[in-house]
Amino acid sequence: MGHLGAVKGYLLDMDGVLYRGNTVRPGAREWIAYLHEHNIPYLCVTNNATRTSAEYEAKLARLGIPITAERILGSAETTAAWLQRQAPGATVYAIGTEGLRSELRRHALQVVDGVPPSEVNAVVVGLDPTLTYEKLKIATLAINAGATFIGTNPDATYPSEEGLAPGCGAILAAVERATGQRPIIIGKPEPIIFREALRRLGLQAEEVAMVGDRLDTDIEGGHRMGMTTILILGGVTSEEELEITPILPDYVFADLGELLRAVQEGRA
């Protein structure tokens, strides 16, 4: 088990940890203020590919949480950067929001619609609130014609104010079923996004704590990398699920306020 006293920096999930929908989670503002006051390195790492880092900065500002875009790493940006390294200028069909599409274009990738499936180099799938059968069909045809199948993240659900809603993983499952191919996953728990986060922090994995609300992405990914793992309840994972899961975090807190008190009191 990692000890919080040895932690030099933090990776913070966002949805379900800092906020849920448009509601700030308890202790979120105080936790960020503490990190700023003590100059503790941190980076927000989110699997949500619907927004750019600048859009996340604006949302956090509206919620009263002062985090700049430079401290935010999303799976959309990470996916675009990875694909540009693997296939510069690739032709991409994207299922997702304008936030994902703009990140792909920003990295000099050609986002296309209405081209023959054989002309598509890669299919990138993110969360898409306007998902249609036609989008699934185009993605399937392109992958079957040889396009690389990429998923921004595997999250089956995401926490909303109404409850758990279908996530990117639910869309990936449909395309995987139709094509018989497994996607390359960029976001948590896979190492691609974690390696980029550590590079930006300038720290080693054993010096970092991953703070998240999902066992199968935040905690599992943190374990794989050799990080200290901290689960925040009230997002995706319940206390009941903790009793039956084989994925166990190093620490469990109700919210960031409780984590902050533990760190300040030196009892974690």
Short mmCIF file of the C-alpha atoms (twelve columns), coordinates in Angstrom:
data_MODEL
# 
_entry.id   MODEL 
# 
loop_
_atom_site.group_PDB 
_atom_site.id 
_atom_site.type_symbol 
_atom_site.label_atom_id 
_atom_site.label_alt_id 
_atom_site.label_comp_id 
_atom_site.label_asym_id 
_atom_site.label_seq_id 
_atom_site.Cartn_x 
_atom_site.Cartn_y 
_atom_site.Cartn_z 
_atom_site.pdbx_PDB_model_num 
ATOM 1   C CA . MET A 1   0.000   0.000  0.000   1 
ATOM 2   C CA . GLY A 2   1.232   3.480  -0.879  1 
ATOM 3   C CA . HIS A 3   1.298   6.037  1.925   1 
ATOM 4   C CA . LEU A 4   -0.037  9.543  1.409   1 
ATOM 5   C CA . GLY A 5   2.948   10.940 3.263   1 
ATOM 6   C CA . ALA A 6   5.147   9.814  0.361   1 
ATOM 7   C CA . VAL A 7   2.905   11.302 -2.328  1 
ATOM 8   C CA . LYS A 8   4.426   14.274 -4.179  1 
ATOM 9   C CA . GLY A 9   1.665   14.821 -6.739  1 
ATOM 10  C CA . TYR A 10  -1.907  13.902 -7.605  1 
ATOM 11  C CA . LEU A 11  -3.892  12.832 -10.631 1 
ATOM 12  C CA . LEU A 12  -7.534  13.804 -10.160 1 
ATOM 13  C CA . ASP A 13  -10.518 12.395 -11.974 1 
ATOM 14  C CA . MET A 14  -13.199 15.029 -12.580 1 
ATOM 15  C CA . ASP A 15  -16.702 13.621 -13.135 1 
ATOM 16  C CA . GLY A 16  -17.877 12.243 -9.800  1 
ATOM 17  C CA . VAL A 17  -14.856 13.598 -7.896  1 
ATOM 18  C CA . LEU A 18  -14.752 17.374 -8.406  1 
ATOM 19  C CA . TYR A 19  -18.370 17.596 -9.515  1 
ATOM 20  C CA . ARG A 20  -21.391 15.560 -10.517 1 
ATOM 21  C CA . GLY A 21  -23.207 17.110 -13.449 1 
ATOM 22  C CA . ASN A 22  -23.338 20.793 -12.523 1 
ATOM 23  C CA . THR A 23  -23.085 20.217 -8.777  1 
ATOM 24  C CA . VAL A 24  -19.759 20.669 -6.975  1 
ATOM 25  C CA . ARG A 25  -18.783 17.678 -4.828  1 
ATOM 26  C CA . PRO A 26  -18.126 18.360 -1.113  1 
ATOM 27  C CA . GLY A 27  -14.603 19.580 -0.411  1 
ATOM 28  C CA . ALA A 28  -13.624 20.033 -4.066  1 
ATOM 29  C CA . ARG A 29  -12.933 23.767 -3.852  1 
ATOM 30  C CA . GLU A 30  -11.053 23.389 -0.568  1 
ATOM 31  C CA . TRP A 31  -8.922  20.521 -1.918  1 
ATOM 32  C CA . ILE A 32  -7.842  22.486 -4.989  1 
ATOM 33  C CA . ALA A 33  -7.110  25.539 -2.825  1 
ATOM 34  C CA . TYR A 34  -4.928  23.348 -0.579  1 
ATOM 35  C CA . LEU A 35  -2.952  22.009 -3.560  1 
ATOM 36  C CA . HIS A 36  -2.405  25.546 -4.856  1 
ATOM 37  C CA . GLU A 37  -1.435  26.931 -1.446  1 
ATOM 38  C CA . HIS A 38  1.185   24.236 -0.883  1 
ATOM 39  C CA . ASN A 39  2.427   24.144 -4.506  1 
ATOM 40  C CA . ILE A 40  1.615   20.452 -4.808  1 
ATOM 41  C CA . PRO A 41  1.764   19.246 -8.436  1 
ATOM 42  C CA . TYR A 42  -1.509  17.919 -9.790  1 
ATOM 43  C CA . LEU A 43  -3.262  17.208 -13.052 1 
ATOM 44  C CA . CYS A 44  -6.923  16.543 -13.763 1 
ATOM 45  C CA . VAL A 45  -7.164  13.412 -15.914 1 
ATOM 46  C CA . THR A 46  -10.586 12.681 -17.346 1 
ATOM 47  C CA . ASN A 47  -11.855 9.940  -19.629 1 
ATOM 48  C CA . ASN A 48  -14.678 12.205 -20.757 1 
ATOM 49  C CA . ALA A 49  -13.934 13.154 -24.372 1 
ATOM 50  C CA . THR A 50  -16.872 15.507 -24.929 1 
ATOM 51  C CA . ARG A 51  -14.988 18.728 -24.123 1 
ATOM 52  C CA . THR A 52  -11.634 20.341 -24.834 1 
ATOM 53  C CA . SER A 53  -9.378  21.363 -21.943 1 
ATOM 54  C CA . ALA A 54  -10.383 25.001 -22.483 1 
ATOM 55  C CA . GLU A 55  -14.057 24.051 -22.248 1 
ATOM 56  C CA . TYR A 56  -13.374 22.168 -19.018 1 
ATOM 57  C CA . GLU A 57  -11.576 25.210 -17.628 1 
ATOM 58  C CA . ALA A 58  -14.667 27.306 -18.381 1 
ATOM 59  C CA . LYS A 59  -17.000 24.776 -16.736 1 
ATOM 60  C CA . LEU A 60  -14.829 24.583 -13.622 1 
ATOM 61  C CA . ALA A 61  -14.710 28.379 -13.436 1 
ATOM 62  C CA . ARG A 62  -18.517 28.482 -13.473 1 
ATOM 63  C CA . LEU A 63  -18.477 26.031 -10.560 1 
ATOM 64  C CA . GLY A 64  -15.998 28.164 -8.635  1 
ATOM 65  C CA . ILE A 65  -13.054 25.775 -9.077  1 
ATOM 66  C CA . PRO A 66  -10.004 27.646 -10.472 1 
ATOM 67  C CA . ILE A 67  -8.155  25.112 -12.633 1 
ATOM 68  C CA . THR A 68  -6.469  26.215 -15.860 1 
ATOM 69  C CA . ALA A 69  -6.545  24.243 -19.105 1 
ATOM 70  C CA . GLU A 70  -2.838  23.422 -18.697 1 
ATOM 71  C CA . ARG A 71  -3.746  21.314 -15.656 1 
ATOM 72  C CA . ILE A 72  -6.398  19.306 -17.526 1 
ATOM 73  C CA . LEU A 73  -5.687  16.224 -19.635 1 
ATOM 74  C CA . GLY A 74  -8.675  14.665 -21.376 1 
ATOM 75  C CA . SER A 75  -8.967  11.489 -23.403 1 
ATOM 76  C CA . ALA A 76  -9.938  13.523 -26.493 1 
ATOM 77  C CA . GLU A 77  -6.638  15.432 -26.498 1 
ATOM 78  C CA . THR A 78  -4.650  12.299 -25.640 1 
ATOM 79  C CA . THR A 79  -6.347  10.302 -28.404 1 
ATOM 80  C CA . ALA A 80  -5.687  12.992 -31.002 1 
ATOM 81  C CA . ALA A 81  -2.026  13.355 -30.011 1 
ATOM 82  C CA . TRP A 82  -1.484  9.577  -30.020 1 
ATOM 83  C CA . LEU A 83  -3.124  9.109  -33.414 1 
ATOM 84  C CA . GLN A 84  -1.144  11.971 -34.939 1 
ATOM 85  C CA . ARG A 85  2.083   10.291 -33.785 1 
ATOM 86  C CA . GLN A 86  0.987   6.922  -35.174 1 
ATOM 87  C CA . ALA A 87  -0.495  8.149  -38.465 1 
ATOM 88  C CA . PRO A 88  0.214   11.829 -39.227 1 
ATOM 89  C CA . GLY A 89  -2.587  13.484 -41.195 1 
ATOM 90  C CA . ALA A 90  -4.821  10.408 -41.018 1 
ATOM 91  C CA . THR A 91  -8.395  10.505 -42.310 1 
ATOM 92  C CA . VAL A 92  -10.669 9.977  -39.294 1 
ATOM 93  C CA . TYR A 93  -14.348 9.189  -38.863 1 
ATOM 94  C CA . ALA A 94  -15.379 10.260 -35.364 1 
ATOM 95  C CA . ILE A 95  -18.362 9.327  -33.246 1 
ATOM 96  C CA . GLY A 96  -18.456 12.005 -30.580 1 
ATOM 97  C CA . THR A 97  -19.050 15.650 -29.795 1 
ATOM 98  C CA . GLU A 98  -17.581 18.744 -31.418 1 
ATOM 99  C CA . GLY A 99  -15.079 18.813 -28.547 1 
ATOM 100 C CA . LEU A 100 -13.573 15.521 -29.745 1 
ATOM 101 C CA . ARG A 101 -13.688 16.535 -33.398 1 
ATOM 102 C CA . SER A 102 -11.981 19.870 -32.704 1 
ATOM 103 C CA . GLU A 103 -9.142  18.134 -30.831 1 
ATOM 104 C CA . LEU A 104 -8.622  15.793 -33.781 1 
ATOM 105 C CA . ARG A 105 -8.503  18.736 -36.192 1 
ATOM 106 C CA . ARG A 106 -6.182  20.686 -33.874 1 
ATOM 107 C CA . HIS A 107 -3.698  17.823 -34.194 1 
ATOM 108 C CA . ALA A 108 -3.765  18.062 -38.010 1 
ATOM 109 C CA . LEU A 109 -5.987  15.024 -38.512 1 
ATOM 110 C CA . GLN A 110 -8.633  15.032 -41.255 1 
ATOM 111 C CA . VAL A 111 -12.087 14.553 -39.739 1 
ATOM 112 C CA . VAL A 112 -14.424 13.374 -42.484 1 
ATOM 113 C CA . ASP A 113 -18.073 12.570 -43.088 1 
ATOM 114 C CA . GLY A 114 -19.663 11.113 -46.183 1 
ATOM 115 C CA . VAL A 115 -16.573 9.499  -47.692 1 
ATOM 116 C CA . PRO A 116 -16.329 5.869  -48.830 1 
ATOM 117 C CA . PRO A 117 -15.470 3.561  -45.885 1 
ATOM 118 C CA . SER A 118 -12.316 2.410  -47.670 1 
ATOM 119 C CA . GLU A 119 -10.927 5.974  -47.495 1 
ATOM 120 C CA . VAL A 120 -11.118 6.155  -43.690 1 
ATOM 121 C CA . ASN A 121 -7.825  5.420  -41.892 1 
ATOM 122 C CA . ALA A 122 -9.193  5.392  -38.340 1 
ATOM 123 C CA . VAL A 123 -12.506 5.362  -36.499 1 
ATOM 124 C CA . VAL A 124 -12.431 7.213  -33.172 1 
ATOM 125 C CA . VAL A 125 -15.304 6.620  -30.767 1 
ATOM 126 C CA . GLY A 126 -16.162 8.874  -27.837 1 
ATOM 127 C CA . LEU A 127 -19.326 9.650  -25.920 1 
ATOM 128 C CA . ASP A 128 -21.970 10.952 -28.336 1 
ATOM 129 C CA . PRO A 129 -25.298 12.233 -26.934 1 
ATOM 130 C CA . THR A 130 -26.619 12.455 -30.529 1 
ATOM 131 C CA . LEU A 131 -25.689 8.881  -31.458 1 
ATOM 132 C CA . THR A 132 -27.663 7.413  -34.366 1 
ATOM 133 C CA . TYR A 133 -27.842 4.078  -36.136 1 
ATOM 134 C CA . GLU A 134 -26.293 5.724  -39.204 1 
ATOM 135 C CA . LYS A 135 -23.183 6.693  -37.216 1 
ATOM 136 C CA . LEU A 136 -22.796 3.130  -35.942 1 
ATOM 137 C CA . LYS A 137 -23.242 1.825  -39.485 1 
ATOM 138 C CA . ILE A 138 -20.590 4.121  -40.971 1 
ATOM 139 C CA . ALA A 139 -18.124 3.226  -38.215 1 
ATOM 140 C CA . THR A 140 -18.758 -0.486 -38.723 1 
ATOM 141 C CA . LEU A 141 -18.293 -0.295 -42.499 1 
ATOM 142 C CA . ALA A 142 -15.060 1.677  -42.157 1 
ATOM 143 C CA . ILE A 143 -13.557 -0.712 -39.591 1 
ATOM 144 C CA . ASN A 144 -14.548 -3.713 -41.691 1 
ATOM 145 C CA . ALA A 145 -12.807 -2.011 -44.627 1 
ATOM 146 C CA . GLY A 146 -9.560  -1.788 -42.649 1 
ATOM 147 C CA . ALA A 147 -9.755  1.375  -40.531 1 
ATOM 148 C CA . THR A 148 -8.087  1.286  -37.106 1 
ATOM 149 C CA . PHE A 149 -10.682 1.094  -34.303 1 
ATOM 150 C CA . ILE A 150 -9.904  3.499  -31.421 1 
ATOM 151 C CA . GLY A 151 -11.871 4.190  -28.256 1 
ATOM 152 C CA . THR A 152 -11.236 7.327  -26.224 1 
ATOM 153 C CA . ASN A 153 -12.237 5.481  -23.044 1 
ATOM 154 C CA . PRO A 154 -14.017 2.301  -21.891 1 
ATOM 155 C CA . ASP A 155 -16.406 3.872  -19.341 1 
ATOM 156 C CA . ALA A 156 -19.696 1.971  -19.542 1 
ATOM 157 C CA . THR A 157 -21.459 4.775  -17.665 1 
ATOM 158 C CA . TYR A 158 -20.851 8.270  -16.347 1 
ATOM 159 C CA . PRO A 159 -22.326 10.000 -13.286 1 
ATOM 160 C CA . SER A 160 -25.020 12.566 -14.033 1 
ATOM 161 C CA . GLU A 161 -27.325 14.449 -11.696 1 
ATOM 162 C CA . GLU A 162 -30.107 12.034 -12.707 1 
ATOM 163 C CA . GLY A 163 -27.995 8.935  -12.056 1 
ATOM 164 C CA . LEU A 164 -25.624 6.751  -14.087 1 
ATOM 165 C CA . ALA A 165 -26.019 7.359  -17.835 1 
ATOM 166 C CA . PRO A 166 -24.622 5.292  -20.759 1 
ATOM 167 C CA . GLY A 167 -21.020 6.176  -21.504 1 
ATOM 168 C CA . CYS A 168 -18.515 5.723  -24.309 1 
ATOM 169 C CA . GLY A 169 -18.030 2.068  -23.394 1 
ATOM 170 C CA . ALA A 170 -21.659 1.349  -24.247 1 
ATOM 171 C CA . ILE A 171 -21.115 2.727  -27.763 1 
ATOM 172 C CA . LEU A 172 -17.839 0.826  -28.139 1 
ATOM 173 C CA . ALA A 173 -19.656 -2.387 -27.221 1 
ATOM 174 C CA . ALA A 174 -22.078 -1.941 -30.117 1 
ATOM 175 C CA . VAL A 175 -19.303 -1.318 -32.656 1 
ATOM 176 C CA . GLU A 176 -17.190 -4.156 -31.260 1 
ATOM 177 C CA . ARG A 177 -20.132 -6.527 -31.513 1 
ATOM 178 C CA . ALA A 178 -20.814 -5.477 -35.102 1 
ATOM 179 C CA . THR A 179 -17.196 -5.717 -36.284 1 
ATOM 180 C CA . GLY A 180 -15.785 -8.483 -34.110 1 
ATOM 181 C CA . GLN A 181 -12.796 -6.224 -33.394 1 
ATOM 182 C CA . ARG A 182 -11.590 -4.863 -30.075 1 
ATOM 183 C CA . PRO A 183 -10.704 -1.168 -29.943 1 
ATOM 184 C CA . ILE A 184 -7.400  0.376  -28.940 1 
ATOM 185 C CA . ILE A 185 -8.260  2.201  -25.705 1 
ATOM 186 C CA . ILE A 186 -6.464  5.486  -25.014 1 
ATOM 187 C CA . GLY A 187 -7.956  6.556  -21.670 1 
ATOM 188 C CA . LYS A 188 -7.872  5.044  -18.190 1 
ATOM 189 C CA . PRO A 189 -7.136  2.277  -17.209 1 
ATOM 190 C CA . GLU A 190 -4.755  1.890  -20.155 1 
ATOM 191 C CA . PRO A 191 -1.206  3.262  -19.842 1 
ATOM 192 C CA . ILE A 192 -1.228  5.766  -22.731 1 
ATOM 193 C CA . ILE A 193 -3.019  8.546  -20.849 1 
ATOM 194 C CA . PHE A 194 -1.203  7.773  -17.573 1 
ATOM 195 C CA . ARG A 195 2.221   8.038  -19.218 1 
ATOM 196 C CA . GLU A 196 1.350   11.425 -20.671 1 
ATOM 197 C CA . ALA A 197 0.053   12.591 -17.281 1 
ATOM 198 C CA . LEU A 198 3.264   11.531 -15.527 1 
ATOM 199 C CA . ARG A 199 5.339   13.249 -18.210 1 
ATOM 200 C CA . ARG A 200 3.482   16.499 -17.580 1 
ATOM 201 C CA . LEU A 201 3.824   16.205 -13.808 1 
ATOM 202 C CA . GLY A 202 7.514   15.371 -14.053 1 
ATOM 203 C CA . LEU A 203 7.120   12.657 -11.417 1 
ATOM 204 C CA . GLN A 204 7.515   8.892  -11.182 1 
ATOM 205 C CA . ALA A 205 4.449   6.689  -10.751 1 
ATOM 206 C CA . GLU A 206 5.378   5.728  -7.187  1 
ATOM 207 C CA . GLU A 207 5.395   9.430  -6.244  1 
ATOM 208 C CA . VAL A 208 1.831   9.990  -7.450  1 
ATOM 209 C CA . ALA A 209 -1.656  9.210  -6.137  1 
ATOM 210 C CA . MET A 210 -4.565  8.563  -8.499  1 
ATOM 211 C CA . VAL A 211 -7.808  9.956  -7.066  1 
ATOM 212 C CA . GLY A 212 -10.986 8.729  -8.745  1 
ATOM 213 C CA . ASP A 213 -14.483 7.339  -8.374  1 
ATOM 214 C CA . ARG A 214 -14.268 4.324  -10.699 1 
ATOM 215 C CA . LEU A 215 -12.702 1.031  -9.697  1 
ATOM 216 C CA . ASP A 216 -12.313 -0.331 -13.235 1 
ATOM 217 C CA . THR A 217 -10.543 2.730  -14.673 1 
ATOM 218 C CA . ASP A 218 -9.105  5.071  -12.023 1 
ATOM 219 C CA . ILE A 219 -8.148  2.490  -9.407  1 
ATOM 220 C CA . GLU A 220 -7.280  -0.372 -11.761 1 
ATOM 221 C CA . GLY A 221 -5.188  1.934  -13.944 1 
ATOM 222 C CA . GLY A 222 -3.428  3.448  -10.942 1 
ATOM 223 C CA . HIS A 223 -2.590  -0.019 -9.631  1 
ATOM 224 C CA . ARG A 224 -1.148  -1.090 -12.984 1 
ATOM 225 C CA . MET A 225 1.125   1.954  -13.044 1 
ATOM 226 C CA . GLY A 226 2.319   1.459  -9.460  1 
ATOM 227 C CA . MET A 227 0.597   4.534  -8.033  1 
ATOM 228 C CA . THR A 228 -1.098  5.038  -4.684  1 
ATOM 229 C CA . THR A 229 -4.843  4.784  -5.325  1 
ATOM 230 C CA . ILE A 230 -7.614  6.755  -3.620  1 
ATOM 231 C CA . LEU A 231 -11.292 6.018  -4.209  1 
ATOM 232 C CA . ILE A 232 -13.851 8.778  -3.727  1 
ATOM 233 C CA . LEU A 233 -17.352 7.490  -2.998  1 
ATOM 234 C CA . GLY A 234 -20.535 9.117  -4.248  1 
ATOM 235 C CA . GLY A 235 -19.633 9.070  -7.934  1 
ATOM 236 C CA . VAL A 236 -19.831 5.666  -9.632  1 
ATOM 237 C CA . THR A 237 -18.698 3.241  -6.911  1 
ATOM 238 C CA . SER A 238 -20.808 2.421  -3.860  1 
ATOM 239 C CA . GLU A 239 -19.712 1.009  -0.509  1 
ATOM 240 C CA . GLU A 240 -21.643 -2.164 -1.348  1 
ATOM 241 C CA . GLU A 241 -19.591 -2.664 -4.509  1 
ATOM 242 C CA . LEU A 242 -16.391 -2.364 -2.487  1 
ATOM 243 C CA . GLU A 243 -17.409 -5.445 -0.518  1 
ATOM 244 C CA . ILE A 244 -17.460 -7.690 -3.594  1 
ATOM 245 C CA . THR A 245 -14.847 -6.234 -5.968  1 
ATOM 246 C CA . PRO A 246 -11.361 -7.716 -6.458  1 
ATOM 247 C CA . ILE A 247 -10.078 -4.207 -7.306  1 
ATOM 248 C CA . LEU A 248 -9.255  -2.616 -3.970  1 
ATOM 249 C CA . PRO A 249 -8.003  0.967  -3.564  1 
ATOM 250 C CA . ASP A 250 -5.318  1.884  -1.039  1 
ATOM 251 C CA . TYR A 251 -7.627  4.467  0.530   1 
ATOM 252 C CA . VAL A 252 -11.358 5.202  0.494   1 
ATOM 253 C CA . PHE A 253 -12.907 8.571  1.339   1 
ATOM 254 C CA . ALA A 254 -16.456 9.889  1.153   1 
ATOM 255 C CA . ASP A 255 -15.311 12.996 -0.711  1 
ATOM 256 C CA . LEU A 256 -12.360 15.324 -1.240  1 
ATOM 257 C CA . GLY A 257 -13.146 17.136 1.985   1 
ATOM 258 C CA . GLU A 258 -12.527 13.950 3.942   1 
ATOM 259 C CA . LEU A 259 -9.309  13.325 1.996   1 
ATOM 260 C CA . LEU A 260 -8.157  16.861 2.778   1 
ATOM 261 C CA . ARG A 261 -8.755  16.417 6.499   1 
ATOM 262 C CA . ALA A 262 -6.828  13.134 6.473   1 
ATOM 263 C CA . VAL A 263 -3.854  14.725 4.714   1 
ATOM 264 C CA . GLN A 264 -3.850  17.754 7.022   1 
ATOM 265 C CA . GLU A 265 -4.023  15.581 10.124  1 
ATOM 266 C CA . GLY A 266 -1.377  13.199 8.825   1 
ATOM 267 C CA . ARG A 267 -3.519  10.174 9.580   1 
ATOM 268 C CA . ALA A 268 -3.643  8.665  6.091   1 
# 
